[in-house]
Amino acid sequence: MCGIIGYVGRRAAGPILLEGLQRLEYRGYDSAGIAVVDRDGAIEVLKRRGKLAQLTNSIGVMPNGGSGIGHTRWATHGEPSDRNAHPHTSSAGEVVVVQNGIVENHRELRERLAQAGVRCESDTDTEVIPQLIALALQRGLDFSAALRETLDQINGANAVVAVWRREPERIYAARRGSAGGIVIGFGEDEMFVASDLAALLPHTTQVHHLEDGDIAVVGVDGVSVSSRGEPPRQPQPTEVGLDPVAVAKGSYRHFMLKEIHEQPRALSDTIRGRARLSPPTVLADELTISDDLLRAISRVLIIGMGTSLHAAMIGRWWIEQLGGVAADFDNAAEFRYREPLLGPGVLVVSITQSGETIDTLGAMREAEQRWQSPQLTICNVPGSEATRIAEHVIHLRCGPEIGVASTKTFTASLAALYLLACRIGRARGRLSEAELADRLDALLTAPSLTERGLSAGDACATVAERLRGAANLLVLGRGIEYPLAMETALKCKEISYMHAEGYAAGEMKHGPIALLDDSFPVVALAPRGPLFDKMLSAVQQVRARGAPVIAIGDEGDAELAELANHFIGVPPAPPLLSPFSLSPVVQLLAYHLAAARGLDIDQPRNLAKTVTVE
Ligand code: AGP
């Protein structure tokens, strides 16, 4: 969602802020802005609706100054416009703020400000923050106290970064709740603040994450952090191991295409060292969860949002079949507002590539605080909030995922879930040692299944060209391919803006079939497996209504190919592993559909990579 960058040091801040914002573009945004502070405290604010290039092109002379803050905004309160873009200033312009999150009680705070004679200029919830800080400063508070008092008046999870005219060589950063993290970067005679490690990587890998309730005062020579009621401390940085080179797009046209092709490596990295065949062991060295606990649980609940929820749905199959324990999945945003009846006997597994999705974090906190459920998270971002809430973590090893549409983190999450299912199954006696070895042996083929699936790229491009004019798409699957049908439809919606629905094929005749005619294409995910005949009969029902069928099935499946209008072959997968061969194909289909429609694939409209608002 929104991105934040801040800089204080000996270099010119402007270009560093703009470059940092460029690295945050992948999070999705609809306006951008920077504020640069010179040595005398003069602050210049530049902001524009639209892409960062529009802001950069609008800058005639780069403002002079060695500190500043920048922001990419994804509109929540007030339309995307120059006026609503961050940074926002107090009326006299002395306090300048960028924010991630939502000020839930902004109306009430605006009224309070109005009573004090302060008029807000923008439609945003954010603007109340600099205005309230300025009022507190007028009463003689120092900046940290004014910021803390302001945050105390605000409802909602927020990350706030501010500069003040009176202290041109300082940046203030505060974190309330989990509206995305704030990370402080340590350089030589310079310091950085960012919402996201990606913005810091060219400059430093020495970082410190702020905790909920922290306020940091960042100067050229370091940072001082105070938590409520505790004396300020100077935290030591820790080293993060992300490779800046991996952030670059390389020779691919889009990050999404690059990341689709990185899947075999991401899978190998995620499985490496975690699945050993002799003697058969799984997640042996790192999973802190005990076999006693895995034996004691009565249920596993897997939660996530979007693509991560689809991974959860597939994970349920594995945890039930291989783990031998009841398993369910839930949409994290719905879960947290239900009466889900958990308890210490329910293992809650959360999936979140970013580790910062507010719905998922909210559900995790609910499970922890209200139900004391043991928690394991599957996450791609070390140090993210999810990894700090959950006691047990399986780290994905995908490297940064930049495309808004998740691809490699999806298949890597699947690998992690399969490993977990095997571990549960072994602990509970569902899998014998030999069966575990067989299952792990099968999983070790996942990278090559995915690799071979990638070779369907040309076939996907051909089919996409034929589908580009269609208004709708129905995607059908059964069994373990049903969640993948939903994921295919999500990918098509996200990047090609085509209306697409994923359905369990058995459900089609209970309603959706009424939609079908010769203008309504249907994608059928139909590899050979226990439910293949039922898929075949669904395809026949579709054809009988004149709808064109794109069948994705096992290479050389003549029966399916003959029934379909278009056929895309994938390598036959061992039992339960078809998601690894099918995922790259459906991702490529969605990718080529968006490419054929000439769309902005890495930054689709209205979407954000990390969704830090409810
Ligand atoms: C995936 O393509 C989407 N961008 C989106 O559905 C995403 O999966 C969802 O927002 C959850 O994100 P997370 O994995 O970072 O929690």
mmCIF file of C-alpha atoms in Angstrom, residues 369-510:
data_model
loop_
_atom_site.group_PDB
_atom_site.id
_atom_site.type_symbol
_atom_site.label_atom_id
_atom_site.label_comp_id
_atom_site.label_asym_id
_atom_site.label_seq_id
_atom_site.Cartn_x
_atom_site.Cartn_y
_atom_site.Cartn_z
ATOM 1 C CA GLN A 369 -4.916 -12.794 22.486
ATOM 2 C CA ARG A 370 -8.417 -14.207 22.685
ATOM 3 C CA TRP A 371 -7.837 -17.909 22.143
ATOM 4 C CA GLN A 372 -4.173 -18.514 23.031
ATOM 5 C CA SER A 373 -3.913 -20.679 19.929
ATOM 6 C CA PRO A 374 -0.428 -21.787 18.889
ATOM 7 C CA GLN A 375 0.545 -19.982 15.708
ATOM 8 C CA LEU A 376 2.740 -20.659 12.741
ATOM 9 C CA THR A 377 3.176 -18.213 9.899
ATOM 10 C CA ILE A 378 4.387 -18.834 6.359
ATOM 11 C CA CYS A 379 5.986 -15.624 5.150
ATOM 12 C CA ASN A 380 8.471 -14.260 2.615
ATOM 13 C CA VAL A 381 9.656 -11.151 4.443
ATOM 14 C CA PRO A 382 12.082 -11.732 7.319
ATOM 15 C CA GLY A 383 11.429 -9.420 10.231
ATOM 16 C CA SER A 384 7.911 -8.539 9.068
ATOM 17 C CA GLU A 385 5.123 -8.176 11.593
ATOM 18 C CA ALA A 386 3.633 -11.620 10.970
ATOM 19 C CA THR A 387 6.959 -13.253 11.756
ATOM 20 C CA ARG A 388 7.050 -11.358 14.994
ATOM 21 C CA ILE A 389 3.520 -12.198 16.105
ATOM 22 C CA ALA A 390 3.755 -15.908 15.358
ATOM 23 C CA GLU A 391 5.805 -18.071 17.637
ATOM 24 C CA HIS A 392 6.695 -20.451 14.806
ATOM 25 C CA VAL A 393 7.717 -19.404 11.296
ATOM 26 C CA ILE A 394 8.405 -21.100 7.995
ATOM 27 C CA HIS A 395 10.342 -18.556 5.966
ATOM 28 C CA LEU A 396 9.836 -18.680 2.241
ATOM 29 C CA ARG A 397 13.036 -18.118 0.356
ATOM 30 C CA CYS A 398 11.737 -16.383 -2.743
ATOM 31 C CA GLY A 399 13.712 -13.140 -2.562
ATOM 32 C CA PRO A 400 11.778 -9.908 -3.096
ATOM 33 C CA GLU A 401 8.543 -10.236 -5.043
ATOM 34 C CA ILE A 402 7.941 -6.954 -6.829
ATOM 35 C CA GLY A 403 4.989 -7.638 -9.167
ATOM 36 C CA VAL A 404 1.728 -6.813 -7.424
ATOM 37 C CA ALA A 405 0.331 -10.157 -8.535
ATOM 38 C CA SER A 406 1.807 -12.845 -6.309
ATOM 39 C CA THR A 407 3.295 -15.749 -8.214
ATOM 40 C CA LYS A 408 6.473 -17.247 -6.784
ATOM 41 C CA THR A 409 5.363 -16.618 -3.216
ATOM 42 C CA PHE A 410 2.168 -18.585 -3.999
ATOM 43 C CA THR A 411 3.942 -21.735 -5.145
ATOM 44 C CA ALA A 412 6.570 -21.418 -2.410
ATOM 45 C CA SER A 413 3.756 -21.131 0.173
ATOM 46 C CA LEU A 414 2.356 -24.347 -1.278
ATOM 47 C CA ALA A 415 5.708 -26.072 -0.810
ATOM 48 C CA ALA A 416 5.842 -24.865 2.800
ATOM 49 C CA LEU A 417 2.307 -26.143 3.442
ATOM 50 C CA TYR A 418 3.119 -29.525 1.954
ATOM 51 C CA LEU A 419 6.227 -29.792 4.153
ATOM 52 C CA LEU A 420 4.158 -28.855 7.181
ATOM 53 C CA ALA A 421 1.484 -31.425 6.297
ATOM 54 C CA CYS A 422 4.168 -34.113 6.055
ATOM 55 C CA ARG A 423 5.616 -33.085 9.400
ATOM 56 C CA ILE A 424 2.193 -33.212 11.066
ATOM 57 C CA GLY A 425 1.477 -36.573 9.402
ATOM 58 C CA ARG A 426 4.718 -38.087 10.641
ATOM 59 C CA ALA A 427 4.279 -36.714 14.167
ATOM 60 C CA ARG A 428 0.739 -38.100 14.380
ATOM 61 C CA GLY A 429 1.632 -41.445 12.866
ATOM 62 C CA ARG A 430 -0.450 -40.859 9.756
ATOM 63 C CA LEU A 431 2.647 -41.324 7.597
ATOM 64 C CA SER A 432 5.065 -44.172 8.184
ATOM 65 C CA GLU A 433 8.739 -43.478 7.645
ATOM 66 C CA ALA A 434 8.536 -45.039 4.186
ATOM 67 C CA GLU A 435 5.413 -43.078 3.272
ATOM 68 C CA LEU A 436 7.082 -39.875 4.412
ATOM 69 C CA ALA A 437 10.056 -40.672 2.197
ATOM 70 C CA ASP A 438 7.711 -41.216 -0.772
ATOM 71 C CA ARG A 439 5.852 -37.976 -0.176
ATOM 72 C CA LEU A 440 9.045 -35.972 0.193
ATOM 73 C CA ASP A 441 10.535 -37.654 -2.836
ATOM 74 C CA ALA A 442 7.482 -36.518 -4.800
ATOM 75 C CA LEU A 443 7.799 -32.966 -3.463
ATOM 76 C CA LEU A 444 11.397 -32.810 -4.644
ATOM 77 C CA THR A 445 10.025 -32.975 -8.204
ATOM 78 C CA ALA A 446 8.013 -29.751 -7.672
ATOM 79 C CA PRO A 447 10.731 -27.415 -9.052
ATOM 80 C CA SER A 448 11.054 -29.446 -12.234
ATOM 81 C CA LEU A 449 7.266 -29.788 -12.610
ATOM 82 C CA THR A 450 7.060 -26.018 -12.414
ATOM 83 C CA GLU A 451 9.980 -25.629 -14.800
ATOM 84 C CA ARG A 452 8.242 -27.839 -17.353
ATOM 85 C CA GLY A 453 4.972 -25.974 -16.816
ATOM 86 C CA LEU A 454 6.802 -22.807 -17.866
ATOM 87 C CA SER A 455 7.317 -24.221 -21.329
ATOM 88 C CA ALA A 456 3.590 -23.660 -21.960
ATOM 89 C CA GLY A 457 4.322 -19.928 -22.337
ATOM 90 C CA ASP A 458 3.852 -19.831 -26.128
ATOM 91 C CA ALA A 459 0.625 -21.842 -25.971
ATOM 92 C CA CYS A 460 -0.672 -19.458 -23.293
ATOM 93 C CA ALA A 461 0.223 -16.448 -25.453
ATOM 94 C CA THR A 462 -1.704 -17.942 -28.405
ATOM 95 C CA VAL A 463 -4.785 -18.661 -26.307
ATOM 96 C CA ALA A 464 -4.568 -15.240 -24.643
ATOM 97 C CA GLU A 465 -4.595 -13.571 -28.055
ATOM 98 C CA ARG A 466 -7.890 -15.355 -28.825
ATOM 99 C CA LEU A 467 -9.391 -14.461 -25.429
ATOM 100 C CA ARG A 468 -8.330 -10.827 -25.329
ATOM 101 C CA GLY A 469 -11.692 -9.487 -26.506
ATOM 102 C CA ALA A 470 -13.833 -11.609 -24.170
ATOM 103 C CA ALA A 471 -15.712 -9.808 -21.421
ATOM 104 C CA ASN A 472 -15.975 -12.779 -19.057
ATOM 105 C CA LEU A 473 -14.221 -15.975 -18.155
ATOM 106 C CA LEU A 474 -15.289 -18.969 -16.095
ATOM 107 C CA VAL A 475 -12.522 -21.141 -14.640
ATOM 108 C CA LEU A 476 -13.437 -24.630 -13.450
ATOM 109 C CA GLY A 477 -11.561 -27.122 -11.327
ATOM 110 C CA ARG A 478 -12.310 -29.967 -8.957
ATOM 111 C CA GLY A 479 -10.620 -31.254 -5.854
ATOM 112 C CA ILE A 480 -7.208 -29.753 -5.311
ATOM 113 C CA GLU A 481 -7.538 -27.874 -8.610
ATOM 114 C CA TYR A 482 -10.629 -25.975 -7.436
ATOM 115 C CA PRO A 483 -8.657 -23.407 -5.367
ATOM 116 C CA LEU A 484 -6.364 -23.063 -8.353
ATOM 117 C CA ALA A 485 -9.389 -22.215 -10.517
ATOM 118 C CA MET A 486 -10.109 -19.399 -8.044
ATOM 119 C CA GLU A 487 -6.489 -18.292 -8.189
ATOM 120 C CA THR A 488 -6.575 -18.284 -12.015
ATOM 121 C CA ALA A 489 -9.663 -16.073 -11.942
ATOM 122 C CA LEU A 490 -8.062 -13.741 -9.378
ATOM 123 C CA LYS A 491 -4.957 -13.346 -11.514
ATOM 124 C CA CYS A 492 -7.085 -12.574 -14.601
ATOM 125 C CA LYS A 493 -9.092 -9.988 -12.674
ATOM 126 C CA GLU A 494 -6.043 -8.376 -11.108
ATOM 127 C CA ILE A 495 -3.905 -7.764 -14.144
ATOM 128 C CA SER A 496 -6.113 -8.124 -17.234
ATOM 129 C CA TYR A 497 -9.230 -6.525 -15.664
ATOM 130 C CA MET A 498 -11.292 -9.305 -17.209
ATOM 131 C CA HIS A 499 -14.305 -10.412 -15.213
ATOM 132 C CA ALA A 500 -13.404 -13.966 -14.241
ATOM 133 C CA GLU A 501 -14.861 -16.410 -11.724
ATOM 134 C CA GLY A 502 -13.316 -19.555 -10.355
ATOM 135 C CA TYR A 503 -15.790 -22.328 -9.576
ATOM 136 C CA ALA A 504 -15.809 -25.892 -8.372
ATOM 137 C CA ALA A 505 -16.875 -27.697 -11.529
ATOM 138 C CA GLY A 506 -19.605 -29.591 -9.663
ATOM 139 C CA GLU A 507 -21.179 -26.277 -8.718
ATOM 140 C CA MET A 508 -21.450 -25.044 -12.306
ATOM 141 C CA LYS A 509 -24.778 -26.679 -13.013
ATOM 142 C CA HIS A 510 -26.259 -25.054 -9.902
#
